Amino acid sequence: MAETKDKIKRQLIINYVPGEECRVAVVNNGRLDEFFSEKRDSVSHVGNIYVGRVTNVEPSIQAAFIDFGLPQGGFLHVSDVHPYYFPSDDSEEGATERVGKKTPRRDRPPIQDCFKRGQEIVVQVLKEGVGSKGPTVTSYLSIPGRYLVMMPQMDRVGVSRKVEDEELRKKMVAILDQLDLPDGFGFILRTAGLDRTKTELKRDLAYLMRLQKDMEKRRKAGSKTRLLYAESDLLLRALRDMLTADTDEVIIDSEPGLKRAANFMRIFSPRSSTKLLHFSGNTPIYHALGVEEQIRTMYSRDVPLPSGGRLVIDEAEALVAIDVNSGKSRSAGDSEENAYNTNLEAADEICRQLRLRDLGGIVINDLIDMRSAKHRRDIEARFQAILETDRARSTVLPIGEFGVLELTRQRMRGSHESIHFQDCPTCRGRGMIQRPDSVAADALRELAALLDHPKVAKAEMVINPRIAGELLSSKRKHLSRLERITGKQLAIRLSDATGLDRVAFYAYDAQGSDIEIDRLPKRHATSRARRSKTPPSPKSSRWNWTRTHPPPRVKTFLSQGSTAGAAKRNAAGAAAPRAAPRPAEMRASAPTAHASTPHHGANPSTHRASNPHTHTKAPTARPSPATSRAAPHQAKVQTSPAAQPAIVARPADAADAADGAGAAAAAMPAPTGNPPPPLAKEPQQPSSAPMMRSNDSHHHPQQRTSPRVAP
């Protein structure tokens, strides 16, 4: 009675839709243990044998790339090259290899000596391509049967590596020696053939030899890349590989699938005691048997443990990271025992999740720290014992000093997550998106770099409405300053279809034609610094140097050939009391309105009629750098171009420039008569509105316009 109570009921539940999809679930006592699915448009190529051609040989990585008819070429490493392709004077020498005795890497010739471009080769797909990597292929061929595996160009016989008992291995080798095996082929006895009779093994051998003859005919039939052997679909593969002696039931919900399964079992397992059942209910089979809910939780990031702990599984390109958390687990009073019990549950669940999700490669398990060395050894043994029953090969390393257990699992194909899911188009698979304020700041920097190109006269930015709200609120001053400095048009267009962290830019030239942004030359800091050392020419346009330096915030609009404004300003400075020089930090913080004048755009003759003091001729003097910064056109009149210093305008020097102009004017003799009234200050304009500068800066005032937001 105890044996009956502890016996595990193993079921093979198959959801088969002809021509569309096949799903296979292995259930032990109602708990999902393994799951496989295959759609019509994503049929696996693992196990298929092709005739291909070498397209490229890479000595640097000791690998060759093979074209065998799939969109992506196959990757053949030198360790997977059969001795049949080794260079040799004698064609018979080294043509075969013993089963289980693979030629070591140090004894293999370089791959460039084995293959030439265009050479024909027969390869078998080992694993599907993952991501941008193509499929991995090998020239060691193996054709699986129900009980035997045939390997062309191999010698001797072998036993499945899953069988570790030496006595049992010797017994299986003795069974193979009783068969009349052909020369030039190696054979491996599978675990399913251990208790089979000699007649059943001969029947399986005859089936494999028929396949080999058919492959030889196809190989000699043509010269193009072609398929020699195709693996069966998932339905037949599941019956061949998963139908073991301890399987109690095979349940199929489709009549065509039931007939195919019955024919297969009649030929390959005529004495099997497994029951073949048909599910005919209206409810989907996985919903009726409680499997669908377990499949949905299979894709969850968090996996609960029975005692209250949980696993956090993150799948990356290079590895799989699994974190073990105790959560609400309080099964033991001692922390060491509690950690040990939680890790035992985690070991069982981790191995189950690896099979369910078909995860492969490097797996990093961050376990709960345990001080006891015995507990750590028990956890390691638990992992090894469970993974031995897995069909995929695995290697387990001891727990490190940081409590991390590392293991590797054979990757045959992409995981279920990579097959049934795709990256989010918004976050691109990261699970998070950039904040709106950060997107707006990056967009302003990209826009500044785009407007810096001389060919670009107008730029358009397409953004999400949420990003537009960030730009036109907290970033509005930066946007206005950028448009004011460059003097170029800027349009912002809103689009609900644009992602929250996406910004699209469009550039136009002066004629309104489109500019390909990718073909614009890159701006280098070294060339810009070299140009900034050259002083501007007196006749050059103001915009020739504002591309490398921000324009001064001093608003001076005088005719280049007139000195009336300069004389009037000198007279006003002489009448005003001379102010003491201020420290540099105080001058930098002074408001820019001190350097403004209300007479921009006025007729110079009107100023001379109303102010007789402007006719007083000021003595010729070399202007100070501050005077040059305050009135660049005035400096051009008073000094020759050769003696004019290089002008480097900074926005913070506007007040300093005004003070310097007043100091220079105070040094001149005071005019006779009543002093003129002080100049009125121009009201300061709000800095939030963007400003468009006119190219004709000598006669026209600066204009302010708002950035255009296109609907």
XYZ file of C-alpha atoms in Angstrom:
711
model
C 0.000 0.000 0.000
C 2.888 2.379 0.701
C 4.318 1.899 -2.788
C 0.912 2.597 -4.376
C 0.481 5.730 -2.319
C 3.912 7.112 -3.226
C 3.668 6.241 -6.922
C 3.742 9.276 -9.200
C 1.053 9.445 -11.866
C 2.744 10.651 -15.049
C 0.593 12.002 -17.881
C 1.419 13.227 -21.357
C -1.259 15.791 -22.300
C -1.199 16.891 -25.959
C -3.166 19.810 -27.387
C -2.985 19.223 -31.151
C -4.427 21.567 -33.797
C -3.537 20.163 -37.252
C -1.698 22.659 -39.406
C -1.530 25.336 -36.697
C -0.029 24.432 -33.348
C 0.937 21.534 -31.108
C 1.447 21.806 -27.344
C 2.753 19.035 -25.112
C 2.644 19.076 -21.307
C 4.258 16.536 -18.989
C 2.254 16.432 -15.732
C 3.317 14.586 -12.586
C 0.522 14.207 -10.017
C -1.303 17.171 -11.516
C 1.743 19.456 -11.433
C 3.201 20.761 -14.682
C 6.778 19.511 -14.996
C 7.683 20.104 -18.666
C 6.047 22.084 -21.442
C 6.743 22.276 -25.178
C 4.979 24.164 -27.941
C 5.530 24.479 -31.659
C 3.668 26.604 -34.193
C 3.460 25.996 -37.877
C 5.420 29.134 -38.788
C 8.149 28.440 -36.208
C 8.998 24.789 -36.745
C 12.259 23.769 -35.109
C 15.232 22.887 -37.324
C 17.210 21.174 -34.568
C 18.230 17.680 -35.691
C 17.744 18.334 -39.415
C 20.578 17.276 -41.727
C 21.458 19.438 -44.754
C 23.914 19.536 -47.608
C 25.534 22.961 -47.453
C 28.467 24.942 -48.770
C 31.193 26.826 -46.977
C 30.669 30.559 -47.477
C 33.460 31.875 -45.273
C 36.338 30.596 -43.124
C 37.452 32.729 -40.174
C 40.867 31.644 -38.839
C 40.711 34.274 -36.073
C 37.837 32.453 -34.347
C 38.557 29.023 -35.854
C 35.100 28.713 -37.323
C 33.403 28.418 -40.709
C 30.043 29.724 -41.855
C 27.840 27.325 -43.797
C 24.985 28.143 -46.162
C 22.436 25.320 -46.035
C 19.240 27.020 -47.209
C 18.044 28.943 -44.140
C 18.002 32.757 -43.951
C 20.879 32.735 -41.460
C 24.078 30.830 -42.128
C 25.244 28.106 -39.788
C 28.182 28.487 -37.400
C 30.613 25.543 -37.470
C 33.394 25.588 -34.865
C 36.588 23.623 -35.333
C 35.657 21.388 -32.364
C 32.597 20.188 -34.345
C 34.555 19.214 -37.481
C 34.549 15.459 -38.098
C 37.950 13.837 -38.836
C 36.505 12.909 -42.239
C 37.238 16.520 -43.304
C 40.766 16.648 -41.866
C 43.491 17.107 -44.499
C 45.349 13.846 -45.147
C 47.338 12.244 -47.951
C 45.586 8.936 -47.403
C 41.829 9.245 -47.926
C 41.176 6.303 -45.600
C 43.292 7.585 -42.738
C 41.398 9.429 -40.058
C 38.028 9.071 -41.799
C 36.268 7.648 -38.750
C 36.267 8.247 -35.024
C 35.361 6.138 -32.026
C 32.089 6.746 -30.266
C 32.690 8.724 -27.098
C 36.348 9.411 -27.991
C 36.239 12.798 -29.648
C 39.519 14.146 -31.023
C 40.883 16.731 -28.572
C 41.276 20.322 -29.662
C 45.078 20.273 -29.525
C 45.212 17.413 -32.059
C 42.920 19.093 -34.581
C 44.336 20.937 -37.606
C 43.409 24.607 -38.169
C 40.028 25.062 -39.744
C 41.534 26.913 -42.726
C 43.306 23.650 -43.619
C 40.048 21.683 -43.475
C 37.736 23.818 -45.612
C 37.870 26.102 -48.590
C 35.234 28.557 -49.687
C 32.569 26.840 -51.814
C 33.358 23.351 -50.503
C 30.383 21.006 -50.005
C 29.729 19.693 -46.501
C 26.984 17.735 -44.716
C 25.943 19.341 -41.424
C 23.313 18.835 -38.746
C 21.687 21.643 -36.747
C 22.651 21.486 -33.071
C 20.678 24.459 -31.770
C 18.532 27.217 -33.167
C 19.790 30.726 -33.672
C 19.251 33.034 -30.711
C 18.817 36.748 -31.382
C 21.209 37.908 -34.087
C 23.250 34.701 -33.901
C 22.721 32.050 -36.521
C 22.137 28.355 -35.809
C 25.000 26.190 -34.580
C 25.820 23.185 -36.772
C 28.107 20.183 -36.562
C 29.535 17.675 -39.001
C 29.068 14.855 -36.461
C 25.794 13.343 -37.666
C 23.362 11.385 -35.493
C 20.012 9.910 -36.543
C 17.813 8.989 -33.566
C 15.487 6.011 -33.470
C 13.219 4.745 -30.736
C 15.881 2.643 -29.017
C 19.091 3.299 -30.986
C 20.981 6.323 -32.286
C 22.938 5.807 -35.523
C 26.089 7.864 -36.158
C 27.641 7.703 -39.671
C 31.450 7.705 -40.018
C 31.869 6.444 -36.443
C 33.210 3.212 -34.967
C 32.173 0.999 -32.051
C 29.131 1.273 -29.876
C 28.258 3.348 -26.844
C 25.700 3.881 -24.124
C 23.674 6.930 -23.225
C 25.592 9.290 -20.956
C 22.608 9.425 -18.625
C 23.429 5.899 -17.481
C 26.180 6.237 -14.875
C 26.099 2.749 -13.312
C 29.072 0.819 -14.692
C 27.393 -2.582 -14.330
C 24.369 -1.360 -16.236
C 26.537 0.164 -18.956
C 28.372 -3.135 -19.468
C 25.039 -4.913 -19.736
C 23.831 -2.468 -22.404
C 27.050 -2.850 -24.407
C 26.588 -6.635 -24.329
C 23.086 -6.170 -25.787
C 24.519 -4.155 -28.696
C 27.196 -6.760 -29.373
C 24.456 -9.298 -30.104
C 23.257 -7.267 -33.097
C 24.697 -7.491 -36.597
C 25.743 -3.863 -36.937
C 26.981 -2.495 -40.304
C 30.534 -1.219 -40.766
C 31.222 2.512 -40.858
C 28.481 3.342 -38.364
C 28.490 3.858 -34.658
C 25.480 3.154 -32.461
C 24.335 4.334 -29.048
C 21.764 2.407 -27.021
C 19.182 4.745 -25.484
C 17.763 4.213 -22.011
C 14.395 3.293 -23.566
C 16.006 0.242 -25.171
C 17.448 -1.220 -21.999
C 14.678 -3.768 -21.380
C 13.828 -4.411 -25.049
C 14.228 -7.710 -26.819
C 16.669 -8.414 -29.606
C 13.798 -8.435 -32.113
C 12.692 -4.921 -31.163
C 16.227 -3.621 -31.425
C 16.634 -5.215 -34.890
C 13.397 -3.586 -36.022
C 14.683 -0.193 -34.921
C 18.032 -0.854 -36.631
C 16.299 -1.688 -39.920
C 14.324 1.565 -39.705
C 17.538 3.576 -39.262
C 19.253 1.866 -42.190
C 16.311 2.728 -44.461
C 16.704 6.348 -43.470
C 20.420 6.218 -44.250
C 19.830 4.816 -47.750
C 17.261 7.498 -48.458
C 19.722 10.178 -47.352
C 22.402 8.819 -49.707
C 20.009 9.004 -52.642
C 19.151 12.627 -51.872
C 22.789 13.549 -51.453
C 23.688 12.265 -54.929
C 20.605 13.762 -56.552
C 21.753 17.392 -56.977
C 24.437 19.981 -56.378
C 22.505 22.712 -54.542
C 21.951 23.111 -50.825
C 19.175 20.704 -49.829
C 17.557 18.878 -46.949
C 18.609 15.267 -46.381
C 16.777 14.408 -43.181
C 14.041 16.265 -41.304
C 13.116 15.637 -37.728
C 9.522 14.683 -36.994
C 7.053 17.252 -35.750
C 6.508 17.845 -32.049
C 3.757 15.233 -31.751
C 5.927 12.346 -32.902
C 9.049 13.670 -31.184
C 7.178 13.785 -27.876
C 6.024 10.190 -28.267
C 9.509 9.071 -29.256
C 11.474 10.897 -26.544
C 9.036 11.416 -23.659
C 7.009 8.206 -23.733
C 8.835 6.258 -21.066
C 7.895 3.077 -19.214
C 6.575 5.047 -16.217
C 4.130 7.068 -18.340
C 0.590 6.106 -17.354
C -1.555 8.022 -19.861
C -1.301 9.884 -23.150
C -4.288 12.217 -23.591
C -4.919 13.884 -26.975
C -7.792 16.228 -27.830
C -7.714 15.759 -31.640
C -8.897 12.840 -33.785
C -6.125 13.225 -36.406
C -3.518 13.469 -33.668
C -4.943 10.406 -31.948
C -4.662 8.335 -35.136
C -1.061 9.407 -35.742
C -0.127 8.595 -32.149
C -1.813 5.168 -32.335
C 0.072 4.258 -35.534
C 3.380 5.387 -34.062
C 2.921 3.443 -30.821
C 1.802 0.346 -32.714
C 5.082 0.303 -34.674
C 7.622 1.508 -32.122
C 6.063 0.481 -28.801
C 3.766 -2.460 -29.451
C 4.176 -3.835 -25.901
C 3.763 -0.510 -24.121
C 1.337 -0.486 -21.203
C 0.634 3.237 -21.558
C -3.039 4.110 -22.104
C -3.865 6.221 -25.158
C -6.934 8.348 -24.395
C -9.022 10.803 -26.392
C -10.382 13.969 -24.754
C -13.685 14.916 -26.377
C -15.062 17.629 -24.072
C -16.113 21.094 -25.242
C -13.877 22.786 -22.691
C -10.261 23.217 -23.888
C -8.197 20.313 -22.633
C -5.682 22.395 -20.703
C -8.437 24.355 -18.948
C -10.311 21.183 -18.051
C -7.222 19.473 -16.602
C -5.869 22.535 -14.763
C -2.792 23.013 -16.931
C -3.539 26.393 -18.541
C -3.274 28.303 -15.265
C 0.135 26.762 -14.578
C 1.280 27.736 -18.070
C 0.309 31.369 -17.458
C 2.316 31.505 -14.234
C 5.269 30.045 -16.122
C 5.901 33.446 -17.752
C 5.740 35.379 -14.485
C 8.847 37.071 -13.138
C 8.015 36.148 -9.544
C 7.529 32.479 -8.627
C 6.120 31.704 -5.149
C 7.577 28.981 -2.933
C 5.441 26.710 -0.695
C 6.708 28.155 2.604
C 6.142 31.800 1.660
C 9.395 32.648 -0.103
C 9.703 33.516 -3.745
C 12.006 33.407 -6.755
C 12.758 36.388 -9.006
C 13.839 35.239 -12.475
C 15.434 37.674 -14.939
C 16.469 36.465 -18.371
C 19.230 38.410 -20.133
C 21.284 37.959 -23.286
C 24.346 36.525 -21.555
C 22.860 34.711 -18.564
C 19.824 33.990 -16.407
C 19.784 35.523 -12.916
C 17.621 33.936 -10.202
C 17.271 35.565 -6.791
C 15.954 33.581 -3.812
C 13.990 35.610 -1.243
C 12.752 34.232 2.063
C 9.679 36.501 2.004
C 7.197 35.337 4.644
C 8.965 32.033 5.213
C 9.127 31.390 8.969
C 9.068 27.591 9.079
C 11.944 27.342 11.569
C 12.826 29.349 14.635
C 16.529 29.435 13.779
C 17.645 31.681 10.887
C 20.082 29.026 9.641
C 17.384 26.348 9.476
C 14.971 28.774 7.874
C 17.523 29.635 5.182
C 18.285 25.945 4.615
C 14.619 24.976 4.205
C 13.958 27.898 1.864
C 16.974 26.992 -0.283
C 15.796 23.365 -0.515
C 12.440 24.526 -1.847
C 14.217 26.930 -4.171
C 16.421 24.154 -5.581
C 13.400 22.075 -6.564
C 11.575 25.033 -8.068
C 14.611 26.407 -9.922
C 15.234 23.088 -11.676
C 11.538 22.888 -12.566
C 11.481 26.417 -13.949
C 14.585 25.737 -16.036
C 12.780 22.846 -17.718
C 9.460 24.660 -18.072
C 10.912 27.832 -19.565
C 13.594 25.936 -21.501
C 16.280 28.240 -20.148
C 19.870 27.540 -21.127
C 23.362 28.967 -20.900
C 24.799 30.350 -17.667
C 22.404 30.434 -14.707
C 23.334 32.439 -11.598
C 21.422 31.496 -8.435
C 21.663 33.937 -5.540
C 20.729 31.753 -2.585
C 20.109 32.777 1.005
C 23.374 32.767 2.956
C 24.064 29.659 5.029
C 26.887 29.343 7.523
C 26.864 25.553 7.749
C 29.112 23.775 5.240
C 26.915 20.661 5.493
C 23.857 22.656 4.451
C 25.708 24.063 1.449
C 26.769 20.577 0.343
C 23.185 19.336 0.684
C 21.910 22.119 -1.573
C 24.581 21.353 -4.184
C 23.701 17.650 -4.118
C 20.003 18.517 -4.454
C 20.667 20.504 -7.617
C 22.801 17.745 -9.141
C 20.296 14.992 -8.341
C 17.374 16.841 -9.934
C 19.267 18.003 -13.023
C 20.418 14.429 -13.758
C 16.846 13.592 -14.802
C 16.829 16.508 -17.248
C 17.375 15.665 -20.919
C 19.536 18.779 -21.350
C 23.099 18.433 -20.122
C 24.066 20.602 -17.176
C 27.050 21.356 -14.933
C 26.748 22.542 -11.324
C 29.527 24.392 -9.474
C 29.899 24.583 -5.680
C 28.353 27.486 -3.792
C 30.782 30.400 -3.689
C 31.751 32.546 -0.765
C 29.063 35.079 -1.722
C 26.303 32.465 -1.552
C 25.981 32.186 -5.356
C 25.549 28.815 -7.068
C 26.492 28.801 -10.744
C 25.360 26.219 -13.265
C 25.178 25.795 -17.008
C 22.385 24.112 -18.952
C 22.456 23.015 -22.561
C 20.601 25.462 -24.793
C 18.891 23.688 -27.680
C 16.664 26.555 -28.816
C 15.388 29.905 -27.631
C 13.450 30.016 -24.395
C 9.647 30.096 -24.358
C 9.788 33.760 -23.457
C 11.876 34.640 -26.515
C 9.608 32.565 -28.783
C 6.207 33.765 -27.565
C 7.086 37.344 -26.552
C 8.722 40.321 -28.207
C 10.377 43.447 -26.869
C 8.107 46.330 -25.934
C 8.300 48.981 -28.706
C 8.241 51.744 -26.092
C 10.864 50.584 -23.603
C 12.684 48.256 -26.073
C 12.642 45.400 -23.607
C 14.148 47.266 -20.650
C 10.940 47.492 -18.643
C 11.314 51.238 -18.060
C 11.230 54.452 -20.098
C 13.039 57.753 -19.767
C 11.421 60.499 -17.692
C 9.777 63.395 -19.604
C 12.114 66.035 -18.144
C 15.146 63.987 -19.133
C 13.757 63.460 -22.647
C 13.149 67.206 -22.975
C 16.691 68.021 -21.846
C 18.188 65.549 -24.313
C 15.981 66.931 -27.085
C 17.218 70.472 -26.449
C 20.836 69.332 -26.671
C 20.187 67.447 -29.908
C 18.323 70.464 -31.274
C 21.201 72.797 -30.417
C 23.630 70.528 -32.248
C 21.310 70.430 -35.269
C 20.813 74.195 -35.445
C 24.572 74.710 -35.237
C 25.020 73.490 -38.816
C 25.263 76.386 -41.291
C 23.082 74.609 -43.859
C 20.162 74.300 -41.457
C 17.843 77.308 -41.585
C 14.820 75.736 -39.928
C 14.321 72.760 -37.647
C 11.182 70.842 -36.757
C 10.818 68.641 -33.709
C 8.057 65.997 -33.430
C 7.338 64.981 -29.848
C 4.686 63.471 -27.654
C 2.235 65.965 -26.074
C 3.540 65.090 -22.620
C 7.078 65.998 -23.652
C 5.768 69.172 -25.284
C 4.220 70.208 -21.998
C 7.593 69.758 -20.318
C 9.363 71.786 -23.018
C 6.905 74.686 -23.013
C 6.783 74.940 -19.207
C 9.986 74.245 -17.292
C 12.200 74.213 -20.409
C 10.651 77.227 -22.124
C 13.515 79.567 -21.171
C 16.072 77.200 -22.660
C 13.997 76.853 -25.808
C 13.654 80.622 -26.160
C 17.347 81.193 -25.556
C 18.268 78.599 -28.175
C 16.063 80.257 -30.791
C 17.333 83.717 -29.841
C 21.006 82.725 -30.062
C 20.825 80.858 -33.348
C 18.398 83.235 -35.056
C 16.812 80.273 -36.850
C 13.237 79.140 -37.068
C 12.021 76.358 -34.838
C 8.732 74.466 -35.069
C 7.355 71.959 -32.579
C 4.793 69.461 -33.810
C 2.767 67.238 -31.497
C 2.030 63.603 -32.295
C 0.198 61.104 -30.132
C 1.759 58.278 -32.155
C 5.251 59.261 -31.008
C 6.509 57.347 -27.984
C 6.980 59.024 -24.640
C 10.757 58.740 -24.936
C 11.066 59.319 -28.691
C 11.863 62.596 -30.474
C 12.013 63.028 -34.252
C 13.934 65.871 -35.910
C 13.553 67.348 -39.396
C 15.849 69.969 -40.927
C 15.290 72.400 -43.814
C 17.591 74.782 -45.671
C 16.958 78.446 -46.526
C 14.866 77.458 -49.567
C 12.685 75.142 -47.483
C 14.087 71.905 -48.916
C 14.577 68.866 -46.733
C 18.031 68.087 -45.379
C 19.132 64.554 -44.575
C 20.312 64.853 -41.000
C 22.414 61.694 -41.168
C 24.534 63.207 -43.942
C 25.302 66.458 -42.152
C 29.001 66.775 -41.238
C 29.863 66.355 -37.603
C 30.936 69.458 -35.710
C 34.275 69.072 -33.945
C 35.357 71.096 -30.928
C 38.908 71.571 -32.236
C 37.820 73.339 -35.422
C 35.398 75.529 -33.504
C 38.099 76.595 -31.058
C 40.417 77.417 -33.972
C 37.818 79.651 -35.605
C 37.095 81.484 -32.356
C 40.675 82.822 -32.208
C 40.237 84.775 -35.442
C 38.867 88.337 -34.891
C 35.855 89.236 -37.023
C 36.269 91.541 -39.973
C 34.650 95.011 -39.700
C 32.636 94.396 -42.843
C 31.611 90.855 -41.967
C 28.104 90.038 -40.887
C 27.354 89.709 -37.216
C 26.180 86.126 -37.718
C 29.597 84.955 -38.930
C 30.842 84.874 -35.359
C 27.697 84.231 -33.357
C 27.829 80.616 -34.489
C 30.930 80.080 -32.385
C 30.204 82.608 -29.626
C 26.887 83.629 -28.067
C 25.949 87.171 -29.139
C 26.286 89.907 -26.501
C 23.172 90.908 -24.667
C 24.068 94.637 -25.156
C 21.380 96.118 -27.393
C 23.247 98.706 -29.484
C 21.704 99.666 -32.833
C 23.799 102.499 -34.375
C 24.758 103.139 -37.921
C 28.249 101.918 -38.620
C 29.285 105.195 -40.236
C 27.849 107.576 -37.616
C 29.508 108.875 -34.451
C 26.549 110.863 -33.126
C 25.372 108.127 -30.813
C 28.881 107.601 -29.467
C 29.381 111.319 -28.825
C 26.036 111.598 -27.061
C 26.858 108.627 -24.858
C 30.259 110.132 -24.030
C 28.654 113.417 -23.045
C 26.178 111.656 -20.805
C 28.966 109.707 -19.181
C 30.959 112.853 -18.497
C 28.032 114.525 -16.732
C 27.306 111.519 -14.557
C 29.430 110.966 -11.435
C 32.118 108.371 -11.912
C 31.306 105.141 -10.101
C 33.911 103.093 -8.302
C 34.883 99.872 -10.026
C 33.076 96.824 -8.735
C 34.459 93.363 -8.177
C 34.173 90.877 -11.028
C 31.588 88.766 -9.257
C 29.371 91.826 -8.685
C 29.708 92.970 -12.273
C 28.733 89.555 -13.566
C 25.497 89.596 -11.586
C 24.420 93.106 -12.667
C 21.229 93.339 -14.729
C 21.642 93.722 -18.453
C 19.239 96.669 -18.699
C 22.078 99.127 -17.746
C 23.610 98.651 -21.175
C 20.437 99.342 -23.131
C 19.571 102.622 -24.917
C 16.182 103.914 -26.065
C 17.581 105.588 -29.198
C 17.890 102.495 -31.375
C 16.203 102.938 -34.710
C 15.984 106.814 -34.340
C 17.226 109.243 -36.944
C 20.744 110.514 -36.055
C 19.954 113.977 -37.325
C 17.155 114.342 -34.794
C 19.583 113.670 -31.968
C 21.963 116.401 -33.162
C 19.215 119.013 -33.336
C 17.966 118.394 -29.837
C 21.343 117.975 -28.130
C 23.921 120.626 -29.009
C 26.478 118.923 -26.795
C 26.747 116.091 -29.267
C 28.667 118.401 -31.642
C 31.572 118.515 -29.195
C 34.365 116.423 -30.667
C 35.804 113.943 -28.222
C 39.560 113.422 -28.164
C 40.786 110.314 -29.941
C 41.629 107.573 -27.453
C 42.185 103.832 -27.648
C 39.042 102.135 -26.333
C 39.251 99.742 -23.444
C 38.161 96.115 -23.832
C 35.074 96.921 -21.811
C 34.184 99.726 -24.227
C 34.636 97.319 -27.148
C 32.293 94.864 -25.576
C 29.683 97.508 -24.800
C 29.528 99.065 -28.296
C 31.209 96.962 -30.952
C 30.256 99.297 -33.827
C 31.545 102.328 -31.945
C 34.860 100.541 -31.470
C 35.075 99.925 -35.192
C 34.769 103.663 -35.894
C 37.288 104.903 -33.351
C 40.034 102.369 -34.103
C 41.369 100.801 -37.223
C 40.567 97.148 -37.968
C 44.179 96.169 -37.531
C 44.322 97.546 -34.000
C 40.925 96.250 -32.950
C 41.138 93.484 -30.314
C 39.287 90.188 -30.732
C 35.748 90.455 -29.422
C 34.638 87.635 -27.188
C 31.074 88.272 -26.130
C 29.663 86.736 -22.949
C 26.098 87.234 -21.732
C 27.228 87.876 -18.155
C 29.504 90.805 -19.194
C 26.734 93.199 -20.211
C 26.822 95.154 -16.958
C 30.607 95.109 -16.979
C 30.550 96.558 -20.489
C 28.243 99.376 -19.399
C 30.518 100.257 -16.492
C 33.531 100.238 -18.739
C 31.845 102.590 -21.212
C 30.967 104.996 -18.409
C 34.511 104.918 -17.077
C 35.986 105.666 -20.501
C 33.609 108.548 -21.037
C 34.357 110.018 -17.602
C 38.024 110.392 -18.511
C 37.215 112.915 -21.288
C 36.854 116.713 -20.632
C 33.413 117.809 -19.552
C 31.464 119.915 -22.061
C 30.456 123.472 -21.264
C 26.883 124.425 -20.476
C 24.162 122.533 -18.766
C 24.567 118.774 -18.774
C 22.028 116.790 -20.803
C 19.344 114.860 -19.021
C 20.163 111.233 -18.195
C 19.182 108.634 -20.740
C 15.978 106.753 -20.056
C 16.313 103.037 -19.545
C 14.486 100.664 -21.803
C 11.978 98.500 -19.937
C 13.350 94.986 -19.520
C 11.624 92.416 -21.705
C 10.525 89.067 -20.270
C 13.137 86.393 -20.968
C 10.673 83.559 -21.393
C 9.600 84.509 -24.927
C 11.901 83.385 -27.727
C 13.588 86.122 -29.769
C 14.389 86.109 -33.486
C 17.375 88.216 -34.547
C 17.467 90.066 -37.832
C 20.489 89.639 -40.077
C 20.642 93.405 -40.605
C 21.665 94.263 -37.059
C 22.820 97.796 -37.928
C 19.458 99.348 -38.749
C 16.712 97.116 -37.438
C 15.704 96.360 -33.869
C 15.621 92.862 -32.483
C 12.259 91.169 -32.836
C 10.669 88.667 -30.483
C 8.505 85.844 -31.728
C 7.116 82.742 -30.077
C 8.098 79.251 -31.215
C 5.551 77.833 -33.550
C 3.799 74.695 -32.387
C 2.316 72.917 -35.378
C -0.945 71.073 -34.773
